[in-house]
CSV table of C-alpha atoms and ligand atoms in Angstrom, one decimal:
chain,number,residue,atom,x,y,z
A,644,MET,CA,0.0,0.0,0.0
A,645,SER,CA,2.7,2.5,1.0
A,646,ASN,CA,4.5,2.1,-2.4
A,647,ALA,CA,1.4,2.5,-4.6
A,648,LEU,CA,-0.1,5.5,-6.2
A,649,PHE,CA,-3.8,5.6,-5.7
A,650,VAL,CA,-5.8,7.5,-8.3
A,651,VAL,CA,-9.1,8.5,-6.5
A,652,GLY,CA,-11.5,9.5,-9.2
A,653,GLU,CA,-12.5,11.5,-10.8
A,654,ILE,CA,-15.6,10.8,-8.7
A,655,GLY,CA,-18.9,12.7,-9.0
A,656,GLY,CA,-19.1,13.0,-12.8
A,657,ASN,CA,-21.9,10.5,-13.1
A,658,ASP,CA,-23.5,11.6,-9.8
A,659,TYR,CA,-24.1,14.9,-11.5
A,660,ASN,CA,-24.7,13.6,-15.1
A,661,TYR,CA,-27.6,11.4,-14.1
A,662,PRO,CA,-29.7,14.3,-12.6
A,663,PHE,CA,-28.6,16.7,-15.3
A,664,PHE,CA,-29.5,14.4,-18.1
A,665,ASN,CA,-33.0,13.8,-16.4
A,666,GLY,CA,-33.9,17.5,-16.3
A,667,GLY,CA,-32.3,18.5,-13.0
A,668,ALA,CA,-31.7,22.2,-12.4
A,669,VAL,CA,-28.3,23.5,-11.5
A,670,ASP,CA,-29.4,24.6,-8.0
A,671,GLU,CA,-30.9,21.2,-7.2
A,672,VAL,CA,-27.8,19.3,-8.4
A,673,ARG,CA,-25.6,21.7,-6.5
A,674,SER,CA,-27.3,20.5,-3.3
A,675,PHE,CA,-25.7,17.1,-3.9
A,676,VAL,CA,-22.1,18.4,-3.8
A,677,PRO,CA,-21.5,18.1,-0.1
A,678,ASP,CA,-22.5,14.4,-0.2
A,679,VAL,CA,-20.3,13.7,-3.1
A,680,ILE,CA,-17.3,15.5,-1.5
A,681,SER,CA,-17.9,13.5,1.7
A,682,ALA,CA,-17.9,10.2,-0.2
A,683,ILE,CA,-14.6,11.1,-1.8
A,684,SER,CA,-13.1,12.1,1.6
A,685,LEU,CA,-14.2,9.0,3.3
A,686,THR,CA,-12.8,6.9,0.5
A,687,ILE,CA,-9.4,8.8,0.9
A,688,GLN,CA,-9.5,8.2,4.7
A,689,GLU,CA,-10.3,4.6,4.2
A,690,LEU,CA,-7.3,4.1,1.9
A,691,ILE,CA,-5.0,6.0,4.3
A,692,GLY,CA,-6.3,3.8,7.1
A,693,LEU,CA,-5.2,0.8,5.0
A,694,GLY,CA,-1.7,2.2,4.6
A,695,ALA,CA,-1.9,4.4,1.4
A,696,LYS,CA,0.8,7.1,1.4
A,697,THR,CA,0.3,8.7,-2.1
A,698,LEU,CA,-3.0,9.6,-3.5
A,699,LEU,CA,-3.9,11.6,-6.7
A,700,VAL,CA,-7.3,13.1,-6.4
A,701,PRO,CA,-8.7,14.5,-9.7
A,702,ASN,CA,-11.4,17.2,-9.9
A,703,ASN,CA,-14.3,17.4,-12.2
A,704,PHE,CA,-14.3,18.3,-16.0
A,705,PRO,CA,-15.8,21.5,-17.4
A,706,ILE,CA,-19.1,20.0,-18.3
A,707,GLY,CA,-20.3,23.2,-20.0
A,708,CYS,CA,-17.8,22.3,-22.8
A,709,ILE,CA,-19.0,18.7,-23.3
A,710,PRO,CA,-21.2,18.1,-26.5
A,711,ILE,CA,-24.0,16.3,-24.7
A,712,TYR,CA,-24.4,19.2,-22.2
A,713,LEU,CA,-24.0,21.8,-25.0
A,714,THR,CA,-26.9,20.0,-26.8
A,715,LEU,CA,-29.2,19.4,-23.8
A,716,PHE,CA,-28.7,22.9,-22.5
A,717,GLU,CA,-28.6,24.7,-25.8
A,718,SER,CA,-29.8,28.3,-25.5
A,719,ASN,CA,-30.5,31.2,-27.8
A,720,LYS,CA,-29.1,33.6,-25.2
A,721,ARG,CA,-25.6,34.6,-26.2
A,722,GLU,CA,-24.8,35.6,-22.6
A,723,ASP,CA,-25.2,31.9,-21.5
A,724,TYR,CA,-22.0,31.1,-23.4
A,725,ASN,CA,-18.4,32.0,-22.8
A,726,ARG,CA,-17.3,34.2,-25.7
A,727,GLU,CA,-13.8,32.8,-26.0
A,728,THR,CA,-14.6,29.1,-25.7
A,729,GLY,CA,-18.3,28.7,-26.6
A,730,CYS,CA,-18.8,26.7,-23.4
A,731,ILE,CA,-21.9,27.2,-21.2
A,732,THR,CA,-20.8,29.4,-18.3
A,733,ARG,CA,-23.1,28.2,-15.6
A,734,LEU,CA,-22.3,24.5,-16.1
A,735,ASN,CA,-18.6,25.2,-15.9
A,736,GLU,CA,-19.3,27.3,-12.8
A,737,PHE,CA,-21.1,24.3,-11.3
A,738,ALA,CA,-18.0,22.1,-11.9
A,739,GLN,CA,-15.8,24.7,-10.4
A,740,TYR,CA,-18.1,24.8,-7.3
A,741,HIS,CA,-17.5,21.0,-6.8
A,742,ASN,CA,-13.8,21.6,-7.4
A,743,THR,CA,-13.5,24.4,-4.9
A,744,LYS,CA,-15.3,22.2,-2.3
A,745,LEU,CA,-13.0,19.3,-3.1
A,746,LEU,CA,-9.8,21.3,-2.7
A,747,GLU,CA,-11.0,22.7,0.6
A,748,GLU,CA,-11.6,19.1,1.8
A,749,LEU,CA,-8.1,18.0,0.6
A,750,VAL,CA,-6.5,20.9,2.5
A,751,LYS,CA,-8.2,19.7,5.7
A,752,LEU,CA,-7.1,16.1,5.0
A,753,ARG,CA,-3.5,17.2,4.4
A,754,LEU,CA,-3.5,18.7,7.9
A,755,LEU,CA,-4.9,15.5,9.4
A,756,TYR,CA,-2.4,13.3,7.6
A,757,PRO,CA,0.8,15.2,7.3
A,758,ASP,CA,2.8,12.1,6.3
A,759,VAL,CA,0.6,11.3,3.3
A,760,ALA,CA,1.0,13.0,-0.1
A,761,ILE,CA,-2.5,14.1,-1.2
A,762,ILE,CA,-2.1,15.5,-4.8
A,763,TYR,CA,-4.9,17.5,-6.3
A,764,ALA,CA,-5.1,16.8,-10.1
A,765,ASP,CA,-6.7,19.7,-11.9
A,766,TYR,CA,-8.3,17.9,-14.9
A,767,HIS,CA,-10.6,20.9,-15.2
A,768,LYS,CA,-7.9,23.4,-15.9
A,769,ALA,CA,-5.9,20.9,-18.0
A,770,SER,CA,-8.9,20.3,-20.3
A,771,MET,CA,-9.8,24.1,-20.4
A,772,ASN,CA,-6.4,24.5,-22.0
A,773,ILE,CA,-7.8,22.6,-25.0
A,774,TYR,CA,-10.9,24.8,-25.3
A,775,ARG,CA,-8.8,28.0,-24.9
A,776,ASN,CA,-6.0,27.0,-27.3
A,777,PRO,CA,-7.5,24.4,-29.6
A,778,LYS,CA,-5.4,25.3,-32.7
A,779,LYS,CA,-2.2,25.4,-30.7
A,780,LEU,CA,-2.9,21.9,-29.3
A,781,GLY,CA,-4.0,20.5,-32.6
A,782,PHE,CA,-7.8,20.5,-32.3
A,783,THR,CA,-9.9,21.7,-35.1
A,784,TYR,CA,-13.3,20.8,-33.4
A,785,PRO,CA,-13.0,21.1,-29.7
A,786,LEU,CA,-16.8,21.2,-29.1
A,787,VAL,CA,-18.0,18.7,-31.8
A,788,THR,CA,-18.5,15.0,-31.3
A,789,CYS,CA,-16.5,12.7,-33.5
A,790,CYS,CA,-18.8,9.7,-33.2
A,791,GLY,CA,-22.4,10.7,-33.2
A,792,GLY,CA,-25.3,12.1,-35.3
A,793,LYS,CA,-26.7,15.4,-36.4
A,794,GLY,CA,-27.1,18.5,-34.4
A,795,PRO,CA,-25.0,21.7,-33.8
A,796,TYR,CA,-22.4,19.6,-31.9
A,797,ASN,CA,-23.0,16.4,-33.8
A,798,TYR,CA,-24.3,14.8,-30.7
A,799,SER,CA,-27.8,13.3,-31.1
A,800,SER,CA,-29.7,11.1,-28.5
A,801,ASN,CA,-31.2,9.4,-31.6
A,802,ALA,CA,-27.8,8.4,-33.0
A,803,ARG,CA,-25.6,7.7,-30.1
A,804,CYS,CA,-22.1,6.4,-30.8
A,805,GLY,CA,-22.3,2.5,-31.0
A,806,ARG,CA,-26.1,2.4,-30.7
A,807,GLY,CA,-27.1,2.6,-34.4
A,808,GLY,CA,-27.5,5.4,-36.9
A,809,TYR,CA,-24.3,7.2,-36.0
A,810,SER,CA,-21.3,8.1,-38.1
A,811,VAL,CA,-17.7,8.4,-37.2
A,812,CYS,CA,-15.3,11.2,-38.2
A,813,SER,CA,-12.2,10.3,-40.3
A,814,ASN,CA,-9.7,11.9,-37.9
A,815,PRO,CA,-10.6,11.6,-34.3
A,816,SER,CA,-7.4,13.4,-33.1
A,817,LYS,CA,-8.8,16.6,-34.4
A,818,TYR,CA,-11.8,16.4,-31.9
A,819,ALA,CA,-11.7,16.7,-28.2
A,820,SER,CA,-14.9,14.7,-27.7
A,821,TRP,CA,-15.2,11.1,-28.9
A,822,ASP,CA,-18.9,10.2,-28.3
A,823,GLY,CA,-20.3,13.4,-26.9
A,824,ILE,CA,-19.6,12.4,-23.3
A,825,HIS,CA,-16.0,11.0,-23.2
A,826,PHE,CA,-12.9,12.6,-24.5
A,827,THR,CA,-10.8,11.4,-27.4
A,828,GLU,CA,-7.4,9.8,-26.9
A,829,ALA,CA,-5.9,13.0,-28.2
A,830,ALA,CA,-7.6,15.1,-25.6
A,831,TYR,CA,-6.7,12.6,-22.7
A,832,LYS,CA,-3.1,12.8,-23.9
A,833,VAL,CA,-3.0,16.6,-23.4
A,834,ILE,CA,-4.7,16.2,-20.0
A,835,ALA,CA,-2.4,13.5,-18.8
A,836,HIS,CA,0.7,15.3,-20.0
A,837,GLY,CA,-0.4,18.4,-18.2
A,838,VAL,CA,-1.0,16.6,-14.9
A,839,LEU,CA,2.2,14.6,-15.2
A,840,ASN,CA,4.4,17.5,-16.1
A,841,GLY,CA,3.3,19.3,-12.9
A,842,SER,CA,1.4,22.1,-14.6
A,843,TYR,CA,-2.0,20.8,-13.4
A,844,SER,CA,-1.1,18.7,-10.3
A,845,SER,CA,-0.5,20.3,-6.9
A,846,PRO,CA,1.9,19.5,-5.3
A,847,PRO,CA,3.4,18.5,-8.7
A,848,ILE,CA,3.1,14.8,-9.1
A,849,SER,CA,6.6,14.9,-10.6
A,850,ASN,CA,8.0,15.7,-7.1
A,851,THR,CA,6.3,12.7,-5.4
A,852,CYS,CA,6.5,10.0,-8.1
A,853,SER,CA,9.5,11.0,-10.3
A,854,GLN,CA,9.9,7.5,-11.7
A,855,ILE,CA,6.3,7.0,-12.7
A,856,VAL,CA,6.2,10.4,-14.3
A,857,HIS,CA,9.4,9.9,-16.2
A,858,ASP,CA,8.2,6.5,-17.6
A,859,SER,CA,4.7,7.9,-18.4
A,860,VAL,CA,5.9,11.0,-20.2
A,861,ASN,CA,8.1,8.9,-22.3
A,862,LEU,CA,5.2,6.7,-23.2
A,863,LEU,CA,2.9,9.6,-24.1
A,864,HIS,CA,5.3,11.3,-26.4
A,865,PRO,CA,3.0,14.3,-26.5
A,866,SER,CA,3.0,16.4,-29.7
A,867,ALA,CA,2.1,19.5,-27.6
B,1132,NAG,C1,-21.2,16.5,-38.4
B,1132,NAG,O1,-21.9,15.5,-38.9
B,1132,NAG,C2,-22.2,15.6,-40.3
B,1132,NAG,C3,-23.0,14.3,-40.7
B,1132,NAG,O2,-24.0,14.0,-39.8
B,1132,NAG,C4,-20.9,15.6,-41.1
B,1132,NAG,O3,-21.2,15.8,-42.5
B,1132,NAG,C5,-20.0,16.8,-40.6
B,1132,NAG,O4,-18.8,16.7,-41.2
B,1132,NAG,C6,-19.8,16.6,-39.1
B,1132,NAG,N1,-19.0,17.7,-38.6
B,1132,NAG,C7,-17.9,17.6,-38.0
B,1132,NAG,C8,-17.2,18.8,-37.6
B,1132,NAG,O5,-17.4,16.5,-37.8
B,1133,NAG,C1,2.7,20.7,-19.6
B,1133,NAG,O1,1.8,20.0,-20.5
B,1133,NAG,C2,0.8,20.9,-21.0
B,1133,NAG,C3,0.0,20.0,-22.0
B,1133,NAG,O2,0.8,19.3,-22.9
B,1133,NAG,C4,1.5,22.1,-21.8
B,1133,NAG,O3,0.5,22.9,-22.3
B,1133,NAG,C5,2.4,22.8,-20.8
B,1133,NAG,O4,3.1,23.8,-21.4
B,1133,NAG,C6,3.4,21.9,-20.1
B,1133,NAG,N1,4.1,22.6,-19.1
B,1133,NAG,C7,5.4,22.4,-18.8
B,1133,NAG,C8,5.9,23.2,-17.6
B,1133,NAG,O5,6.0,21.6,-19.4
Protein backbone atom coordinates (compact mmCIF):
# COMPACT_ATOMS: atom_id res chain seq x y z
CA MET A 1 0.00 0.00 0.00
CA SER A 2 2.72 2.46 0.95
CA ASN A 3 4.52 2.11 -2.39
CA ALA A 4 1.43 2.44 -4.57
CA LEU A 5 -0.09 5.48 -6.23
CA PHE A 6 -3.86 5.63 -5.68
CA VAL A 7 -5.87 7.52 -8.28
CA VAL A 8 -9.06 8.47 -6.47
CA GLY A 9 -11.45 9.50 -9.21
CA GLU A 10 -12.52 11.46 -10.83
CA ILE A 11 -15.57 10.84 -8.70
CA GLY A 12 -18.85 12.72 -9.00
CA GLY A 13 -19.10 13.03 -12.77
CA ASN A 14 -21.88 10.47 -13.07
CA ASP A 15 -23.53 11.56 -9.82
CA TYR A 16 -24.12 14.89 -11.54
CA ASN A 17 -24.67 13.54 -15.10
CA TYR A 18 -27.62 11.44 -14.03
CA PRO A 19 -29.74 14.27 -12.58
CA PHE A 20 -28.63 16.75 -15.26
CA PHE A 21 -29.54 14.35 -18.08
CA ASN A 22 -32.95 13.84 -16.45
CA GLY A 23 -33.91 17.48 -16.27
CA GLY A 24 -32.31 18.47 -12.96
CA ALA A 25 -31.72 22.19 -12.41
CA VAL A 26 -28.27 23.49 -11.48
CA ASP A 27 -29.41 24.64 -8.03
CA GLU A 28 -30.89 21.25 -7.24
CA VAL A 29 -27.80 19.33 -8.39
CA ARG A 30 -25.60 21.78 -6.45
CA SER A 31 -27.25 20.54 -3.27
CA PHE A 32 -25.71 17.07 -3.89
CA VAL A 33 -22.14 18.40 -3.86
CA PRO A 34 -21.52 18.07 -0.08
CA ASP A 35 -22.52 14.39 -0.17
CA VAL A 36 -20.24 13.70 -3.13
CA ILE A 37 -17.30 15.47 -1.47
CA SER A 38 -17.95 13.55 1.73
CA ALA A 39 -17.93 10.22 -0.17
CA ILE A 40 -14.59 11.14 -1.78
CA SER A 41 -13.15 12.17 1.59
CA LEU A 42 -14.26 8.96 3.31
CA THR A 43 -12.73 6.91 0.48
CA ILE A 44 -9.42 8.74 0.87
CA GLN A 45 -9.46 8.23 4.64
CA GLU A 46 -10.28 4.55 4.27
CA LEU A 47 -7.33 4.10 1.90
CA ILE A 48 -5.04 5.99 4.29
CA GLY A 49 -6.29 3.76 7.11
CA LEU A 50 -5.20 0.77 5.04
CA GLY A 51 -1.72 2.23 4.60
CA ALA A 52 -1.87 4.38 1.46
CA LYS A 53 0.79 7.11 1.40
CA THR A 54 0.36 8.69 -2.04
CA LEU A 55 -3.00 9.62 -3.52
CA LEU A 56 -3.88 11.56 -6.64
CA VAL A 57 -7.35 13.11 -6.40
CA PRO A 58 -8.70 14.53 -9.68
CA ASN A 59 -11.33 17.24 -9.86
CA ASN A 60 -14.28 17.36 -12.26
CA PHE A 61 -14.28 18.30 -15.94
CA PRO A 62 -15.78 21.50 -17.38
CA ILE A 63 -19.14 19.97 -18.28
CA GLY A 64 -20.25 23.17 -20.02
CA CYS A 65 -17.82 22.31 -22.86
CA ILE A 66 -19.03 18.72 -23.35
CA PRO A 67 -21.23 18.12 -26.46
CA ILE A 68 -24.03 16.28 -24.65
CA TYR A 69 -24.36 19.19 -22.20
CA LEU A 70 -24.04 21.77 -24.99
CA THR A 71 -26.87 19.98 -26.79
CA LEU A 72 -29.18 19.42 -23.82
CA PHE A 73 -28.68 22.93 -22.46
CA GLU A 74 -28.61 24.70 -25.82
CA SER A 75 -29.78 28.29 -25.50
CA ASN A 76 -30.49 31.20 -27.82
CA LYS A 77 -29.11 33.63 -25.23
CA ARG A 78 -25.58 34.57 -26.19
CA GLU A 79 -24.81 35.57 -22.62
CA ASP A 80 -25.17 31.91 -21.55
CA TYR A 81 -21.96 31.11 -23.43
CA ASN A 82 -18.37 32.03 -22.78
CA ARG A 83 -17.31 34.17 -25.71
CA GLU A 84 -13.79 32.79 -25.97
CA THR A 85 -14.58 29.07 -25.70
CA GLY A 86 -18.26 28.65 -26.61
CA CYS A 87 -18.82 26.67 -23.40
CA ILE A 88 -21.89 27.15 -21.18
CA THR A 89 -20.81 29.38 -18.33
CA ARG A 90 -23.14 28.26 -15.54
CA LEU A 91 -22.33 24.58 -16.08
CA ASN A 92 -18.61 25.24 -15.85
CA GLU A 93 -19.25 27.30 -12.73
CA PHE A 94 -21.09 24.31 -11.28
CA ALA A 95 -18.07 22.07 -11.95
CA GLN A 96 -15.81 24.68 -10.36
CA TYR A 97 -18.08 24.80 -7.32
CA HIS A 98 -17.51 21.05 -6.82
CA ASN A 99 -13.79 21.56 -7.42
CA THR A 100 -13.48 24.36 -4.86
CA LYS A 101 -15.24 22.23 -2.24
CA LEU A 102 -13.02 19.27 -3.10
CA LEU A 103 -9.84 21.30 -2.72
CA GLU A 104 -11.04 22.68 0.63
CA GLU A 105 -11.58 19.12 1.82
CA LEU A 106 -8.13 18.03 0.62
CA VAL A 107 -6.52 20.92 2.50
CA LYS A 108 -8.20 19.65 5.70
CA LEU A 109 -7.10 16.07 5.03
CA ARG A 110 -3.49 17.17 4.44
CA LEU A 111 -3.47 18.70 7.93
CA LEU A 112 -4.96 15.54 9.43
CA TYR A 113 -2.47 13.27 7.63
CA PRO A 114 0.80 15.19 7.30
CA ASP A 115 2.81 12.09 6.36
CA VAL A 116 0.57 11.33 3.35
CA ALA A 117 0.96 12.98 -0.08
CA ILE A 118 -2.50 14.07 -1.23
CA ILE A 119 -2.10 15.45 -4.75
CA TYR A 120 -4.86 17.52 -6.35
CA ALA A 121 -5.08 16.82 -10.10
CA ASP A 122 -6.68 19.72 -11.95
CA TYR A 123 -8.34 17.87 -14.85
CA HIS A 124 -10.63 20.89 -15.21
CA LYS A 125 -7.86 23.38 -15.93
CA ALA A 126 -5.91 20.86 -18.00
CA SER A 127 -8.90 20.36 -20.30
CA MET A 128 -9.80 24.08 -20.39
CA ASN A 129 -6.41 24.49 -22.01
CA ILE A 130 -7.84 22.59 -25.00
CA TYR A 131 -10.92 24.84 -25.24
CA ARG A 132 -8.87 28.02 -24.88
CA ASN A 133 -6.06 27.05 -27.27
CA PRO A 134 -7.53 24.41 -29.58
CA LYS A 135 -5.43 25.24 -32.66
CA LYS A 136 -2.19 25.39 -30.69
CA LEU A 137 -2.87 21.92 -29.26
CA GLY A 138 -3.95 20.43 -32.61
CA PHE A 139 -7.75 20.45 -32.24
CA THR A 140 -9.91 21.71 -35.12
CA TYR A 141 -13.27 20.79 -33.48
CA PRO A 142 -12.98 21.12 -29.70
CA LEU A 143 -16.76 21.17 -29.08
CA VAL A 144 -18.02 18.76 -31.77
CA THR A 145 -18.53 15.01 -31.28
CA CYS A 146 -16.48 12.70 -33.51
CA CYS A 147 -18.80 9.69 -33.21
CA GLY A 148 -22.45 10.70 -33.24
CA GLY A 149 -25.27 12.08 -35.34
CA LYS A 150 -26.73 15.40 -36.42
CA GLY A 151 -27.15 18.54 -34.39
CA PRO A 152 -25.05 21.64 -33.77
CA TYR A 153 -22.41 19.62 -31.90
CA ASN A 154 -23.01 16.39 -33.82
CA TYR A 155 -24.34 14.80 -30.66
CA SER A 156 -27.79 13.31 -31.05
CA SER A 157 -29.65 11.15 -28.56
CA ASN A 158 -31.17 9.37 -31.61
CA ALA A 159 -27.79 8.41 -33.04
CA ARG A 160 -25.55 7.71 -30.09
CA CYS A 161 -22.11 6.34 -30.80
CA GLY A 162 -22.29 2.55 -30.98
CA ARG A 163 -26.09 2.43 -30.71
CA GLY A 164 -27.07 2.63 -34.40
CA GLY A 165 -27.54 5.43 -36.96
CA TYR A 166 -24.32 7.18 -35.96
CA SER A 167 -21.33 8.15 -38.09
CA VAL A 168 -17.67 8.41 -37.16
CA CYS A 169 -15.34 11.22 -38.19
CA SER A 170 -12.27 10.33 -40.24
CA ASN A 171 -9.69 11.96 -37.95
CA PRO A 172 -10.63 11.65 -34.25
CA SER A 173 -7.42 13.37 -33.15
CA LYS A 174 -8.82 16.69 -34.43
CA TYR A 175 -11.75 16.40 -31.97
CA ALA A 176 -11.74 16.75 -28.17
CA SER A 177 -14.92 14.69 -27.73
CA TRP A 178 -15.18 11.08 -28.87
CA ASP A 179 -18.86 10.24 -28.31
CA GLY A 180 -20.29 13.44 -26.87
CA ILE A 181 -19.54 12.42 -23.27
CA HIS A 182 -16.01 10.99 -23.21
CA PHE A 183 -12.85 12.64 -24.52
CA THR A 184 -10.80 11.37 -27.45
CA GLU A 185 -7.40 9.80 -26.87
CA ALA A 186 -5.86 13.00 -28.24
CA ALA A 187 -7.61 15.07 -25.56
CA TYR A 188 -6.72 12.64 -22.76
CA LYS A 189 -3.11 12.81 -23.91
CA VAL A 190 -3.02 16.58 -23.39
CA ILE A 191 -4.73 16.24 -19.99
CA ALA A 192 -2.42 13.43 -18.86
CA HIS A 193 0.66 15.28 -20.01
CA GLY A 194 -0.37 18.45 -18.19
CA VAL A 195 -1.02 16.54 -14.95
CA LEU A 196 2.21 14.57 -15.19
CA ASN A 197 4.46 17.51 -16.04
CA GLY A 198 3.26 19.26 -12.90
CA SER A 199 1.39 22.14 -14.56
CA TYR A 200 -1.96 20.75 -13.37
CA SER A 201 -1.11 18.74 -10.25
CA SER A 202 -0.47 20.27 -6.89
CA PRO A 203 1.86 19.52 -5.29
CA PRO A 204 3.36 18.50 -8.67
CA ILE A 205 3.11 14.74 -9.08
CA SER A 206 6.60 14.85 -10.57
CA ASN A 207 7.97 15.68 -7.08
CA THR A 208 6.29 12.69 -5.43
CA CYS A 209 6.46 10.03 -8.11
CA SER A 210 9.44 10.96 -10.27
CA GLN A 211 9.92 7.48 -11.73
CA ILE A 212 6.25 6.99 -12.67
CA VAL A 213 6.20 10.42 -14.28
CA HIS A 214 9.42 9.85 -16.18
CA ASP A 215 8.17 6.54 -17.62
CA SER A 216 4.68 7.88 -18.44
CA VAL A 217 5.88 11.02 -20.18
CA ASN A 218 8.14 8.88 -22.34
CA LEU A 219 5.16 6.67 -23.18
CA LEU A 220 2.95 9.61 -24.08
CA HIS A 221 5.33 11.33 -26.49
CA PRO A 222 3.03 14.33 -26.54
CA SER A 223 3.02 16.40 -29.67
CA ALA A 224 2.13 19.45 -27.58
C1 LIG B 1 -21.17 16.53 -38.37
O1 LIG B 1 -21.93 15.46 -38.90
C2 LIG B 1 -22.20 15.57 -40.30
C3 LIG B 1 -23.02 14.35 -40.71
O2 LIG B 1 -23.98 14.00 -39.78
C4 LIG B 1 -20.91 15.63 -41.08
O3 LIG B 1 -21.19 15.82 -42.44
C5 LIG B 1 -20.03 16.75 -40.57
O4 LIG B 1 -18.78 16.70 -41.20
C6 LIG B 1 -19.83 16.61 -39.07
N1 LIG B 1 -19.05 17.74 -38.59
C7 LIG B 1 -17.88 17.59 -38.02
C8 LIG B 1 -17.17 18.84 -37.60
O5 LIG B 1 -17.38 16.52 -37.84
C1 LIG C 1 2.68 20.65 -19.54
O1 LIG C 1 1.84 20.02 -20.49
C2 LIG C 1 0.85 20.85 -21.06
C3 LIG C 1 0.01 19.99 -21.98
O2 LIG C 1 0.78 19.34 -22.95
C4 LIG C 1 1.51 22.03 -21.78
O3 LIG C 1 0.53 22.89 -22.31
C5 LIG C 1 2.38 22.79 -20.79
O4 LIG C 1 3.08 23.82 -21.45
C6 LIG C 1 3.39 21.86 -20.13
N1 LIG C 1 4.08 22.59 -19.08
C7 LIG C 1 5.37 22.39 -18.81
C8 LIG C 1 5.90 23.18 -17.65
O5 LIG C 1 6.08 21.62 -19.44
